[in-house]
Short mmCIF file of C-alpha atoms in Angstrom, two decimals:
data_model
loop_
_atom_site.label_atom_id
_atom_site.label_comp_id
_atom_site.label_asym_id
_atom_site.label_seq_id
_atom_site.Cartn_x
_atom_site.Cartn_y
_atom_site.Cartn_z
CA MET O 1 106.80 91.41 109.27
CA CYS O 2 105.13 93.45 106.23
CA ILE O 3 107.22 95.07 103.97
CA ARG O 4 107.99 98.96 104.71
CA ASP O 5 108.65 99.98 101.19
CA ARG O 6 106.93 98.08 98.57
CA SER O 7 109.14 100.00 95.91
CA GLU O 8 112.01 97.78 96.96
CA SER O 9 110.51 94.55 96.99
CA VAL O 10 109.47 92.24 93.86
CA PHE O 11 105.88 93.43 93.93
CA LYS O 12 107.01 97.04 93.28
CA ASP O 13 105.44 96.68 89.60
CA PHE O 14 101.75 95.41 91.03
CA MET O 15 99.52 98.65 90.63
CA GLU O 16 96.82 98.23 93.35
CA ASP O 17 93.50 100.03 93.64
CA THR O 18 93.85 103.85 94.09
CA GLU O 19 90.80 106.26 93.92
CA GLU O 20 92.06 107.39 90.77
CA SER O 21 92.30 104.19 89.17
CA LEU O 22 88.64 103.27 90.26
CA ARG O 23 87.50 106.59 88.99
CA LYS O 24 88.97 105.59 85.58
CA MET O 25 87.78 101.99 85.82
CA MET O 26 84.00 104.11 86.75
CA GLU O 27 84.67 106.10 83.86
CA ALA O 28 85.32 103.43 81.36
CA ASP O 29 82.31 101.27 82.22
CA VAL O 30 80.16 104.01 81.91
CA ASN O 31 81.24 104.93 78.66
CA ASN O 32 81.34 101.43 77.63
CA GLY O 33 78.09 100.67 78.60
CA LYS O 34 74.53 102.26 77.64
CA PHE O 35 73.92 104.48 80.25
CA ALA O 36 73.40 107.34 78.61
CA ARG O 37 70.89 106.08 76.68
CA PHE O 38 68.82 104.64 79.53
CA LEU O 39 69.44 108.00 82.05
CA LYS O 40 68.67 110.17 79.04
CA THR O 41 70.30 113.38 80.09
CA THR O 42 73.83 114.52 80.66
CA GLU O 43 72.85 115.76 84.51
CA LEU O 44 71.61 112.27 85.36
CA VAL O 45 74.47 110.57 83.77
CA THR O 46 77.17 112.97 85.83
CA GLU O 47 74.67 112.60 88.96
CA PHE O 48 74.83 108.85 88.45
CA LYS O 49 78.73 108.62 88.28
CA ASP O 50 79.10 110.60 91.47
CA ILE O 51 77.00 108.23 93.31
CA LEU O 52 78.41 105.14 91.74
CA LEU O 53 82.22 106.30 92.72
CA ASN O 54 81.94 107.88 96.25
CA ARG O 55 79.48 104.96 97.29
CA TYR O 56 79.20 101.95 95.74
CA TYR O 57 81.66 101.15 92.85
CA ARG O 58 84.08 99.58 94.67
CA TYR O 59 81.37 97.21 96.13
CA LEU O 60 80.00 96.40 92.59
CA LYS O 61 83.23 95.72 90.97
CA GLY O 62 84.17 93.46 93.83
CA ALA O 63 80.70 91.80 93.44
CA PHE O 64 81.86 91.04 90.23
CA THR O 65 85.20 89.78 90.66
CA TYR O 66 83.76 87.30 93.25
CA GLN O 67 81.15 86.19 90.55
CA ILE O 68 83.32 85.66 87.64
CA SER O 69 86.19 83.96 89.82
CA GLU O 70 83.81 81.55 92.18
CA LYS O 71 80.84 81.37 90.91
CA CYS O 72 80.92 81.32 87.08
CA ARG O 73 81.40 78.52 84.91
CA ASP O 74 83.05 80.34 81.72
CA TYR O 75 85.87 82.82 83.40
CA PRO O 76 85.90 85.43 83.23
CA GLY O 77 82.13 86.33 81.87
CA MET O 78 78.84 85.91 83.33
CA SER O 79 75.91 83.88 81.58
CA MET O 80 72.28 85.07 82.24
CA LEU O 81 71.63 81.83 84.26
CA GLU O 82 74.61 82.79 86.61
CA PHE O 83 73.05 86.41 86.77
CA GLY O 84 69.69 84.89 87.68
CA HIS O 85 71.42 83.01 90.32
CA PHE O 86 73.21 86.12 91.93
CA CYS O 87 69.96 87.72 91.66
CA GLU O 88 67.96 84.94 93.65
CA HIS O 89 70.89 85.20 96.10
CA ALA O 90 70.56 89.17 96.48
CA GLN O 91 66.85 88.56 96.61
CA VAL O 92 66.36 91.20 94.43
CA THR O 93 62.86 89.48 93.03
CA ASP O 94 59.13 89.96 94.22
CA ALA O 95 56.02 90.56 92.78
CA LYS O 96 56.86 93.17 90.18
CA LEU O 97 60.27 91.97 89.57
CA ARG O 98 59.97 88.45 87.99
CA VAL O 99 62.78 85.96 86.85
CA LYS O 100 61.59 86.38 83.57
CA ASP O 101 62.24 90.54 84.06
CA ILE O 102 65.66 89.71 84.92
CA ASP O 103 66.33 87.54 81.84
CA ARG O 104 65.09 90.89 79.86
CA ILE O 105 67.37 93.08 82.05
CA PHE O 106 70.26 90.47 81.05
CA ILE O 107 69.83 91.03 77.30
CA ALA O 108 69.24 94.41 77.74
CA SER O 109 72.49 95.17 79.49
CA ASN O 110 74.27 92.61 76.99
CA PHE O 111 73.02 94.07 74.04
CA GLU O 112 76.20 95.78 71.69
CA THR O 113 75.56 98.52 69.90
CA THR O 114 79.18 97.97 68.15
CA GLU O 115 80.27 94.47 68.01
CA VAL O 116 83.65 94.65 70.02
CA SER O 117 85.82 91.20 69.97
CA GLU O 118 86.95 92.12 73.89
CA ASN O 119 83.04 91.85 74.73
CA PRO O 120 82.01 88.01 74.76
CA ASP O 121 78.39 87.48 73.66
CA ASN O 122 75.65 86.42 76.15
CA ARG O 123 78.12 86.64 78.97
CA PHE O 124 78.56 90.14 81.17
CA CYS O 125 81.38 92.04 81.28
CA ARG O 126 82.23 94.17 84.63
CA PHE O 127 80.37 97.56 82.82
CA GLU O 128 77.22 95.11 82.11
CA PHE O 129 76.74 93.95 85.21
CA VAL O 130 76.78 97.55 86.61
CA GLU O 131 74.64 98.39 84.13
CA ALA O 132 72.26 95.64 84.89
CA MET O 133 72.31 96.75 88.68
CA LEU O 134 70.94 100.28 87.64
CA ARG O 135 68.18 98.63 85.28
CA LEU O 136 67.39 96.40 88.14
CA SER O 137 66.65 99.24 90.30
CA VAL O 138 64.24 100.88 88.56
CA ALA O 139 62.43 97.64 87.44
CA ARG O 140 62.52 96.97 91.33
CA PHE O 141 60.51 100.25 92.10
CA PRO O 142 58.25 100.87 88.75
CA ASP O 143 55.85 103.24 90.96
CA MET O 144 59.26 105.60 91.47
CA GLN O 145 59.40 105.66 87.91
CA SER O 146 56.08 106.01 87.02
CA ASN O 147 56.27 109.25 89.76
CA LYS O 148 59.21 110.34 87.57
CA VAL O 149 61.29 109.92 90.67
CA PRO O 150 65.43 110.13 88.88
CA ALA O 151 66.83 106.88 88.51
CA THR O 152 69.54 108.06 90.55
CA GLU O 153 67.65 108.00 93.67
CA ILE O 154 65.71 104.66 92.66
CA PHE O 155 69.20 103.18 92.26
CA THR O 156 70.26 104.26 95.73
CA ARG O 157 67.05 102.74 97.30
CA PHE O 158 67.57 99.78 95.53
CA MET O 159 71.49 99.59 96.75
CA GLU O 160 70.67 100.39 100.37
CA GLU O 161 67.54 98.49 100.92
CA ILE O 162 67.38 95.53 98.34
CA ILE O 163 70.90 95.08 98.27
CA GLY O 164 72.41 96.10 101.35
CA ASP O 165 75.29 93.74 102.53
CA ARG O 166 73.94 90.59 100.55
CA MET O 167 76.29 90.75 97.81
CA VAL O 168 79.53 89.02 98.60
CA THR O 169 82.78 90.49 97.74
CA PRO O 170 86.44 89.06 97.68
CA PHE O 171 88.50 91.70 99.62
CA GLU O 172 89.58 89.83 102.41
CA GLU O 173 91.12 87.12 99.92
CA THR O 174 92.08 89.64 97.54
CA GLU O 175 93.56 93.04 98.87
CA GLY O 176 93.10 91.61 102.77
CA PHE O 177 95.49 88.44 101.84
CA ARG O 178 97.79 90.61 99.93
CA GLN O 179 98.60 93.17 102.39
CA ALA O 180 98.75 90.89 105.65
CA GLU O 181 100.47 87.78 104.03
CA ILE O 182 101.77 88.37 100.95
CA TYR O 183 103.67 91.63 101.23
CA THR O 184 106.23 89.92 104.16
CA LEU O 185 109.54 90.20 104.37
CA GLY O 186 109.69 86.42 104.53
CA VAL O 187 107.92 85.88 101.32
CA ASN O 188 109.58 88.64 99.34
CA ASP O 189 113.13 87.28 100.43
CA VAL O 190 112.01 83.71 99.18
CA LEU O 191 111.02 84.95 95.80
CA ALA O 192 113.74 87.36 95.34
CA ALA O 193 116.28 84.42 95.93
CA ASN O 194 114.38 82.26 93.59
CA ILE O 195 113.69 85.24 90.73
CA ASP O 196 115.90 84.09 88.06
CA THR O 197 114.24 80.38 88.22
CA ILE O 198 110.90 82.20 88.22
CA ASP O 199 111.56 84.20 85.31
CA GLN O 200 112.72 81.06 83.37
CA ILE O 201 109.55 78.91 84.35
CA TYR O 202 107.41 82.30 83.52
CA ARG O 203 109.11 82.47 79.99
CA LYS O 204 108.92 78.78 79.26
CA TYR O 205 105.27 78.68 80.00
CA LYS O 206 104.52 81.95 78.00
CA GLU O 207 105.54 80.62 75.04
CA ARG O 208 105.57 82.97 71.85
CA GLN O 209 103.04 85.10 74.01
CA ASN O 210 103.45 88.39 75.50
CA PHE O 211 102.04 87.11 78.79
CA LEU O 212 101.29 83.70 80.40
CA SER O 213 97.40 82.44 79.88
CA LEU O 214 95.15 80.75 82.13
CA GLU O 215 95.48 77.70 79.97
CA ASN O 216 99.72 77.92 80.46
CA ILE O 217 98.84 78.36 83.98
CA ARG O 218 96.78 74.83 83.95
CA THR O 219 99.63 73.16 81.87
CA MET O 220 102.73 74.50 84.60
CA ILE O 221 100.38 73.07 87.27
CA ARG O 222 99.90 69.58 85.50
CA ASP O 223 103.35 69.39 84.81
CA ALA O 224 104.42 70.19 88.28
CA SER O 225 101.69 67.51 89.75
CA LEU O 226 100.02 69.33 91.72
CA GLU O 227 96.56 68.29 92.81
CA LEU O 228 94.22 71.56 92.36
CA SER O 229 90.64 71.65 90.77
CA SER O 230 89.66 73.83 87.47
CA LYS O 231 87.68 76.18 90.16
CA GLU O 232 90.51 76.68 92.29
CA ILE O 233 92.89 77.21 89.41
CA ILE O 234 90.50 79.87 88.33
CA LYS O 235 90.04 81.53 91.93
CA LEU O 236 93.89 81.89 92.24
CA PHE O 237 94.92 83.19 89.22
CA SER O 238 91.39 85.83 89.09
CA TYR O 239 92.43 86.87 92.66
CA SER O 240 96.17 87.26 91.82
CA LYS O 241 95.36 89.77 88.98
CA MET O 242 95.52 93.70 88.82
CA SER O 243 92.38 95.43 88.02
CA ILE O 244 91.23 95.99 84.63
CA ILE O 245 90.91 99.92 83.86
CA ASN O 246 88.80 99.61 80.74
CA GLU O 247 87.70 95.81 79.65
CA LEU O 248 87.29 97.18 75.81
CA ASP O 249 90.73 98.29 75.39
CA SER O 250 92.12 96.34 72.34
CA ASN O 251 95.60 96.91 73.20
CA LYS O 252 97.42 93.73 73.52
CA SER O 253 99.85 94.87 75.81
CA ARG O 254 97.28 95.73 78.21
CA ILE O 255 96.24 93.77 81.75
CA SER O 256 93.46 91.81 80.53
CA TYR O 257 91.41 89.19 82.69
CA THR O 258 92.91 85.98 80.79
CA SER O 259 96.63 87.38 80.66
CA MET O 260 98.99 87.12 83.62
CA GLN O 261 101.84 89.76 83.50
CA PHE O 262 104.92 88.82 85.52
CA VAL O 263 104.25 90.63 88.88
CA GLU O 264 100.76 88.86 89.05
CA PHE O 265 102.30 85.52 88.29
CA LEU O 266 104.92 86.32 91.53
CA GLU O 267 101.52 86.82 93.67
CA PHE O 268 99.85 83.70 91.88
CA LEU O 269 102.55 81.39 93.21
CA VAL O 270 101.84 82.70 96.91
CA ARG O 271 98.36 81.86 96.70
CA LEU O 272 99.09 78.72 94.88
CA ALA O 273 101.76 77.40 97.64
CA ASN O 274 99.29 78.54 100.22
CA GLN O 275 96.47 76.48 98.31
CA CYS O 276 98.40 73.73 98.02
CA PHE O 277 98.92 73.26 102.19
CA ASN O 278 95.30 73.67 102.92
CA GLY O 279 94.38 70.82 104.72
CA SER O 280 97.31 69.20 105.19
CA GLU O 281 99.51 68.76 108.58
CA GLU O 282 101.48 71.85 107.53
CA GLU O 283 98.62 73.96 107.01
CA LYS O 284 100.00 76.25 109.49
CA MET O 285 103.30 76.64 108.48
CA PRO O 286 104.27 80.39 107.74
CA LEU O 287 103.46 81.27 104.38
CA HIS O 288 106.96 82.13 102.99
CA LEU O 289 108.06 78.45 103.96
CA LYS O 290 104.95 77.29 101.98
CA VAL O 291 106.47 79.27 98.94
CA ASN O 292 110.05 78.03 99.71
CA GLU O 293 108.73 74.00 99.61
CA LEU O 294 106.69 75.11 96.62
CA MET O 295 109.99 76.31 94.46
CA GLU O 296 111.51 73.05 94.97
CA ALA O 297 108.78 71.36 92.60
CA LEU O 298 108.81 74.20 90.39
CA ALA O 299 112.29 74.73 89.80
CA ALA O 300 112.30 71.11 88.49
CA LEU O 301 110.28 72.30 85.36
CA VAL O 302 113.17 74.67 84.00
CA GLY O 303 115.90 71.97 85.14
CA SER O 304 116.88 74.07 88.15
CA THR O 305 116.49 73.87 91.93
CA LYS O 306 115.51 76.01 94.37
CA SER O 307 118.02 78.59 95.95
CA ASP O 308 118.62 79.08 99.69
CA PHE O 309 117.33 82.19 101.68
CA VAL O 310 118.04 82.88 105.38
CA ASP O 311 115.46 82.41 107.57
CA GLN O 312 115.44 85.23 109.90
CA PRO O 313 113.23 85.60 113.21
CA GLU O 314 112.09 89.02 112.16
CA TYR O 315 110.02 87.19 109.43
CA TYR O 316 107.73 85.55 111.74
CA ASP O 317 104.55 87.21 113.57
CA SER O 318 103.59 86.32 117.21
CA TYR O 319 101.32 83.24 116.06
CA GLU O 320 103.93 81.65 113.93
CA GLN O 321 106.66 82.11 116.81
CA ASP O 322 104.46 80.07 118.83
CA TYR O 323 103.62 77.42 116.06
CA TYR O 324 107.56 76.47 116.03
CA SER O 325 108.20 76.96 119.64
#
């Protein structure tokens, strides 16, 4: 059964995407990129932001998250080659837009007017990926540009006719799984019963940092003798995270792609428990019981034991009741 009031759960501090947060992300992306230089007029920039926010931003943000989580070798960036593979999958090339043109678009979008440490060289951040999609659209329809059709109209045509539904997004695995499987009474109660132990684990592995890093997570998994591939760890790590508002914010206390706050760590543990049982005889075990089993292995990392919780009938959906009947 799903949690009715998340404000009273262990997940109360998790900031989900809202219309306002998406607007802030979009504004930050446009400000961080070279959109104004490319579009040339304030009116076109304003029009582009309206179209982007109301129709395509959530989709593009999701596509970028999917790519860096599942298709890119060096999380959390996207290389020129990986961007080329993305374009190949989306079938954006034709006689007028060739591979070498895509490479030039990557270079133009990735060029930094100001050196910023948060923006890795030769790899896309999210705002650069969005900028590249705008540049791709104009390159894909050069006749429209020659006829002075506004770039906003070209971008809309590109997204509707060329991209369509070819971009893979992880909504079912991120937000969908979170709402349907993680935010449940059973999962919440197991985590709440073990919250002190989880806090000890978090503090042990973050060492002197403010947050856990991806490397800290890898160390924890290795110490617990859990068998996961590097790609699986990155995917679980990335999909457990809250959205980054401004990728170039240098504030060290901010949410970033490679740091994990405590509430994100709670979600990570749930996803980790689910992954650990994939392909096993207990794969269909209710998720909160998987988390309970995982806590036994993790508690030992801090010389503790898992805490008992009261397994209640209201935890179970109908399919889970059938599994145990």
